[in-house]
mmCIF file of C-alpha atoms in Angstrom:
data_model
loop_
_atom_site.group_PDB
_atom_site.id
_atom_site.type_symbol
_atom_site.label_atom_id
_atom_site.label_comp_id
_atom_site.label_asym_id
_atom_site.label_seq_id
_atom_site.Cartn_x
_atom_site.Cartn_y
_atom_site.Cartn_z
ATOM 1 C CA ILE A 1025 0.000 0.000 0.000
ATOM 2 C CA ILE A 1026 1.145 3.519 -0.829
ATOM 3 C CA VAL A 1027 -0.988 6.338 0.554
ATOM 4 C CA ILE A 1028 -1.088 9.708 -1.211
ATOM 5 C CA THR A 1029 -2.296 12.444 1.108
ATOM 6 C CA CYS A 1030 -2.826 16.183 1.189
ATOM 7 C CA GLY A 1031 -3.449 16.046 4.940
ATOM 8 C CA ILE A 1032 -0.665 17.188 7.243
ATOM 9 C CA LYS A 1033 -2.114 15.282 10.221
ATOM 10 C CA THR A 1034 -2.497 12.158 8.100
ATOM 11 C CA ALA A 1035 1.111 12.418 6.917
ATOM 12 C CA TYR A 1036 2.257 12.832 10.517
ATOM 13 C CA LEU A 1037 0.315 9.742 11.636
ATOM 14 C CA LEU A 1038 1.515 7.703 8.657
ATOM 15 C CA GLY A 1039 5.085 8.701 9.526
ATOM 16 C CA GLN A 1040 4.652 6.727 12.745
ATOM 17 C CA THR A 1041 3.790 3.510 10.890
ATOM 18 C CA ASN A 1042 5.413 1.236 8.324
ATOM 19 C CA ILE A 1043 3.003 2.420 5.648
ATOM 20 C CA LYS A 1044 4.668 4.080 2.659
ATOM 21 C CA PHE A 1045 3.149 7.452 1.784
ATOM 22 C CA ILE A 1046 3.498 10.464 -0.498
ATOM 23 C CA SER A 1047 2.554 13.973 0.615
ATOM 24 C CA THR A 1048 1.255 16.250 -2.116
ATOM 25 C CA GLY A 1049 3.037 19.338 -0.900
ATOM 26 C CA GLY A 1050 1.503 22.712 -1.606
ATOM 27 C CA GLU A 1051 0.215 25.655 0.370
ATOM 28 C CA ALA A 1052 -0.920 24.765 3.899
ATOM 29 C CA ILE A 1053 -4.288 25.762 5.301
ATOM 30 C CA ASN A 1054 -3.516 26.236 8.989
ATOM 31 C CA LYS A 1055 -7.070 25.673 10.222
ATOM 32 C CA SER A 1056 -7.588 22.299 8.517
ATOM 33 C CA PHE A 1057 -3.949 21.183 8.135
ATOM 34 C CA SER A 1058 -4.582 20.544 4.432
ATOM 35 C CA LEU A 1059 -2.230 21.090 1.507
ATOM 36 C CA ILE A 1060 -3.761 22.857 -1.493
ATOM 37 C CA GLY A 1061 -2.923 24.821 -4.608
ATOM 38 C CA PRO A 1062 -1.053 24.210 -7.866
ATOM 39 C CA SER A 1063 1.721 22.126 -6.277
ATOM 40 C CA ALA A 1064 -0.759 19.724 -4.663
ATOM 41 C CA LEU A 1065 -2.793 19.458 -7.870
ATOM 42 C CA HIS A 1066 0.348 18.859 -9.939
ATOM 43 C CA THR A 1067 1.464 16.060 -7.604
ATOM 44 C CA LEU A 1068 -1.937 14.372 -7.682
ATOM 45 C CA LYS A 1069 -2.077 14.456 -11.479
ATOM 46 C CA ALA A 1070 1.261 12.619 -11.607
ATOM 47 C CA TYR A 1071 -0.196 9.487 -9.954
ATOM 48 C CA ASN A 1072 -2.931 6.968 -10.672
ATOM 49 C CA ALA A 1073 -4.700 5.479 -7.674
ATOM 50 C CA ASP A 1074 -6.587 2.235 -7.318
ATOM 51 C CA ILE A 1075 -8.804 3.644 -4.560
ATOM 52 C CA CYS A 1076 -9.247 7.143 -3.161
ATOM 53 C CA PHE A 1077 -10.890 7.842 0.171
ATOM 54 C CA VAL A 1078 -12.455 11.296 0.313
ATOM 55 C CA SER A 1079 -14.063 13.045 3.259
ATOM 56 C CA CYS A 1080 -16.304 16.093 3.289
ATOM 57 C CA HIS A 1081 -17.675 18.807 5.524
ATOM 58 C CA GLY A 1082 -21.294 17.882 4.827
ATOM 59 C CA LEU A 1083 -23.823 16.011 2.726
ATOM 60 C CA SER A 1084 -26.810 18.061 1.550
ATOM 61 C CA LYS A 1085 -30.385 16.784 1.644
ATOM 62 C CA GLU A 1086 -30.216 16.584 -2.159
ATOM 63 C CA GLY A 1087 -27.184 14.279 -2.053
ATOM 64 C CA TYR A 1088 -24.384 16.745 -2.817
ATOM 65 C CA VAL A 1089 -21.032 16.312 -1.110
ATOM 66 C CA THR A 1090 -20.210 19.788 0.201
ATOM 67 C CA ASP A 1091 -17.512 21.810 1.916
ATOM 68 C CA THR A 1092 -16.620 25.368 2.872
ATOM 69 C CA SER A 1093 -13.259 25.349 1.079
ATOM 70 C CA VAL A 1094 -13.058 25.617 -2.701
ATOM 71 C CA PRO A 1095 -9.289 24.866 -2.782
ATOM 72 C CA GLU A 1096 -9.746 21.697 -0.701
ATOM 73 C CA ASN A 1097 -12.565 20.563 -2.994
ATOM 74 C CA GLU A 1098 -10.287 21.143 -6.001
ATOM 75 C CA VAL A 1099 -7.722 18.789 -4.452
ATOM 76 C CA ARG A 1100 -10.401 16.202 -3.628
ATOM 77 C CA TYR A 1101 -11.754 16.319 -7.162
ATOM 78 C CA ALA A 1102 -8.247 16.006 -8.651
ATOM 79 C CA ILE A 1103 -7.573 12.730 -6.837
ATOM 80 C CA MET A 1104 -11.044 11.468 -7.729
ATOM 81 C CA GLN A 1105 -10.199 12.004 -11.409
ATOM 82 C CA GLN A 1106 -7.001 9.962 -11.003
ATOM 83 C CA SER A 1107 -8.647 7.028 -9.180
ATOM 84 C CA LYS A 1108 -10.263 3.845 -10.428
ATOM 85 C CA ARG A 1109 -12.530 3.607 -7.386
ATOM 86 C CA LYS A 1110 -13.895 6.537 -5.389
ATOM 87 C CA VAL A 1111 -14.966 6.117 -1.760
ATOM 88 C CA LEU A 1112 -16.708 8.758 0.350
ATOM 89 C CA ILE A 1113 -16.184 8.505 4.106
ATOM 90 C CA LEU A 1114 -18.505 10.460 6.369
ATOM 91 C CA ASP A 1115 -20.129 10.198 9.762
ATOM 92 C CA ASN A 1116 -23.643 10.958 10.950
ATOM 93 C CA THR A 1117 -22.802 14.576 11.857
ATOM 94 C CA LYS A 1118 -22.306 15.367 8.143
ATOM 95 C CA ILE A 1119 -25.712 14.068 6.988
ATOM 96 C CA ASP A 1120 -28.298 16.733 5.997
ATOM 97 C CA ASN A 1121 -25.631 19.316 6.707
ATOM 98 C CA GLY A 1122 -24.914 20.927 3.336
ATOM 99 C CA PHE A 1123 -22.460 23.781 2.913
ATOM 100 C CA TRP A 1124 -22.064 26.376 0.187
ATOM 101 C CA HIS A 1125 -19.579 24.655 -2.142
ATOM 102 C CA ASN A 1126 -20.482 21.406 -3.923
ATOM 103 C CA LEU A 1127 -17.721 18.904 -4.622
ATOM 104 C CA CYS A 1128 -20.015 16.601 -6.613
ATOM 105 C CA SER A 1129 -23.093 14.422 -6.363
ATOM 106 C CA ILE A 1130 -22.855 11.405 -4.073
ATOM 107 C CA SER A 1131 -23.617 9.318 -7.186
ATOM 108 C CA GLU A 1132 -20.062 9.960 -8.460
ATOM 109 C CA PHE A 1133 -18.691 7.714 -5.706
ATOM 110 C CA ASP A 1134 -18.435 3.964 -6.082
ATOM 111 C CA ASP A 1135 -18.839 3.406 -2.342
ATOM 112 C CA VAL A 1136 -20.115 5.414 0.602
ATOM 113 C CA ILE A 1137 -19.005 4.492 4.119
ATOM 114 C CA CYS A 1138 -20.884 5.916 7.088
ATOM 115 C CA ASN A 1139 -21.855 5.057 10.659
ATOM 116 C CA ALA A 1140 -25.554 5.741 10.026
ATOM 117 C CA PRO A 1141 -28.046 5.056 7.230
ATOM 118 C CA LEU A 1142 -28.577 7.851 4.738
ATOM 119 C CA PRO A 1143 -32.028 9.507 4.672
ATOM 120 C CA ASP A 1144 -34.299 9.407 1.622
ATOM 121 C CA PRO A 1145 -33.861 10.233 -1.232
ATOM 122 C CA VAL A 1146 -30.054 9.991 -0.963
ATOM 123 C CA PRO A 1147 -29.804 6.142 -0.837
ATOM 124 C CA HIS A 1148 -31.280 5.946 -4.342
ATOM 125 C CA LYS A 1149 -28.206 7.820 -5.635
ATOM 126 C CA VAL A 1150 -25.651 5.587 -3.886
ATOM 127 C CA LYS A 1151 -24.056 2.684 -5.764
ATOM 128 C CA ASN A 1152 -22.760 0.807 -2.704
ATOM 129 C CA PHE A 1153 -23.258 1.665 0.949
ATOM 130 C CA ILE A 1154 -21.166 0.274 3.794
ATOM 131 C CA LEU A 1155 -22.390 0.842 7.319
ATOM 132 C CA VAL A 1156 -19.578 0.949 9.853
ATOM 133 C CA SER A 1157 -20.436 0.345 13.474
ATOM 134 C CA LEU A 1158 -18.677 -0.577 16.651
ATOM 135 C CA LYS A 1159 -18.616 -4.292 17.302
ATOM 136 C CA ASN A 1160 -20.978 -3.984 20.269
ATOM 137 C CA GLU A 1161 -23.346 -1.794 18.219
ATOM 138 C CA LYS A 1162 -23.795 -4.284 15.382
ATOM 139 C CA ASN A 1163 -27.335 -5.291 16.461
ATOM 140 C CA ASN A 1164 -28.388 -1.644 16.789
ATOM 141 C CA ALA A 1165 -26.968 -0.977 13.330
ATOM 142 C CA ALA A 1166 -28.956 -3.875 11.889
ATOM 143 C CA ARG A 1167 -32.150 -2.393 13.352
ATOM 144 C CA ARG A 1168 -31.340 1.023 11.853
ATOM 145 C CA LEU A 1169 -30.908 -0.603 8.448
ATOM 146 C CA LYS A 1170 -34.544 -1.625 8.162
ATOM 147 C CA THR A 1171 -35.269 1.737 6.549
ATOM 148 C CA ALA A 1172 -32.017 1.999 4.581
ATOM 149 C CA ARG A 1173 -31.597 0.750 1.027
ATOM 150 C CA ARG A 1174 -28.722 -0.697 -0.964
ATOM 151 C CA ILE A 1175 -26.720 -1.769 2.044
ATOM 152 C CA VAL A 1176 -23.638 -3.722 1.165
ATOM 153 C CA ARG A 1177 -22.481 -4.830 4.558
ATOM 154 C CA ILE A 1178 -22.134 -3.919 8.217
ATOM 155 C CA VAL A 1179 -18.448 -3.662 9.052
ATOM 156 C CA PRO A 1180 -17.675 -3.908 12.755
ATOM 157 C CA PHE A 1181 -14.767 -1.693 13.748
ATOM 158 C CA SER A 1182 -13.176 -2.469 17.065
ATOM 159 C CA PRO A 1183 -11.783 -1.102 19.366
ATOM 160 C CA LEU A 1184 -12.503 2.330 17.910
ATOM 161 C CA ARG A 1185 -14.701 4.526 20.086
ATOM 162 C CA SER A 1186 -16.297 6.486 17.259
ATOM 163 C CA PHE A 1187 -16.450 6.461 13.488
ATOM 164 C CA PRO A 1188 -12.922 6.900 12.135
ATOM 165 C CA PRO A 1189 -12.207 9.916 9.942
ATOM 166 C CA ALA A 1190 -9.767 9.426 7.085
ATOM 167 C CA ALA A 1191 -6.753 10.502 9.153
ATOM 168 C CA TYR A 1192 -7.702 8.023 11.856
ATOM 169 C CA LEU A 1193 -8.086 5.261 9.304
ATOM 170 C CA ALA A 1194 -4.710 6.039 7.794
ATOM 171 C CA GLY A 1195 -2.778 6.676 10.979
ATOM 172 C CA ARG A 1196 -4.225 4.496 13.683
ATOM 173 C CA LEU A 1197 -5.088 1.256 11.971
ATOM 174 C CA SER A 1198 -2.459 -1.323 11.291
ATOM 175 C CA ARG A 1199 -1.204 -1.956 7.779
ATOM 176 C CA ASP A 1200 -3.149 -5.241 7.720
ATOM 177 C CA ARG A 1201 -6.371 -3.551 8.866
ATOM 178 C CA ILE A 1202 -6.061 -0.930 6.111
ATOM 179 C CA LYS A 1203 -5.582 -3.752 3.580
ATOM 180 C CA ASP A 1204 -8.681 -5.494 4.991
ATOM 181 C CA PHE A 1205 -10.665 -2.254 4.756
ATOM 182 C CA ALA A 1206 -9.518 -1.642 1.175
ATOM 183 C CA GLU A 1207 -10.375 -5.247 0.289
ATOM 184 C CA ILE A 1208 -13.957 -4.809 1.592
ATOM 185 C CA VAL A 1209 -14.358 -1.865 -0.752
ATOM 186 C CA ARG A 1210 -12.548 -3.557 -3.658
ATOM 187 C CA ARG A 1211 -14.909 -6.575 -3.529
ATOM 188 C CA ARG A 1212 -17.919 -4.373 -4.298
#
């Protein structure tokens, strides 16, 4: 596995593992610890990815993946264009919480990973949905799924205390766990 990241925190966490990674470089946004701008875009266009994991600030009621930063969305979209498979990672706090800049429609992603079902009409736009829950919450998750559509699988994550953001996935999980996670997505 080689991880390409524009996240400073993610790069820091990956530096503490045996996982090989490439940082995009570019101008730093102090508030979000993200790297943006022409240098980051140039780096991303030089690589082809099998899978990209993208996060967002919010998901609108209409199913648009949104953010408050145009430059960060430009970087997200650049890696999406260079990837065979596109995966959106979000948690329940992002749902029905749209912001002013649209990255794209949720339908442009091959997989959506979340810790809660998506409300109607968004599930109709999703190709594959993976519900992530804590191991001890698996039964509760199954009950919540009765109203959700197009569910691929419930993935128990343990011992995480809450849904892992992308940096947590990259930095805190073992190399084998990241491979397992990528394999779950790849099989869809």
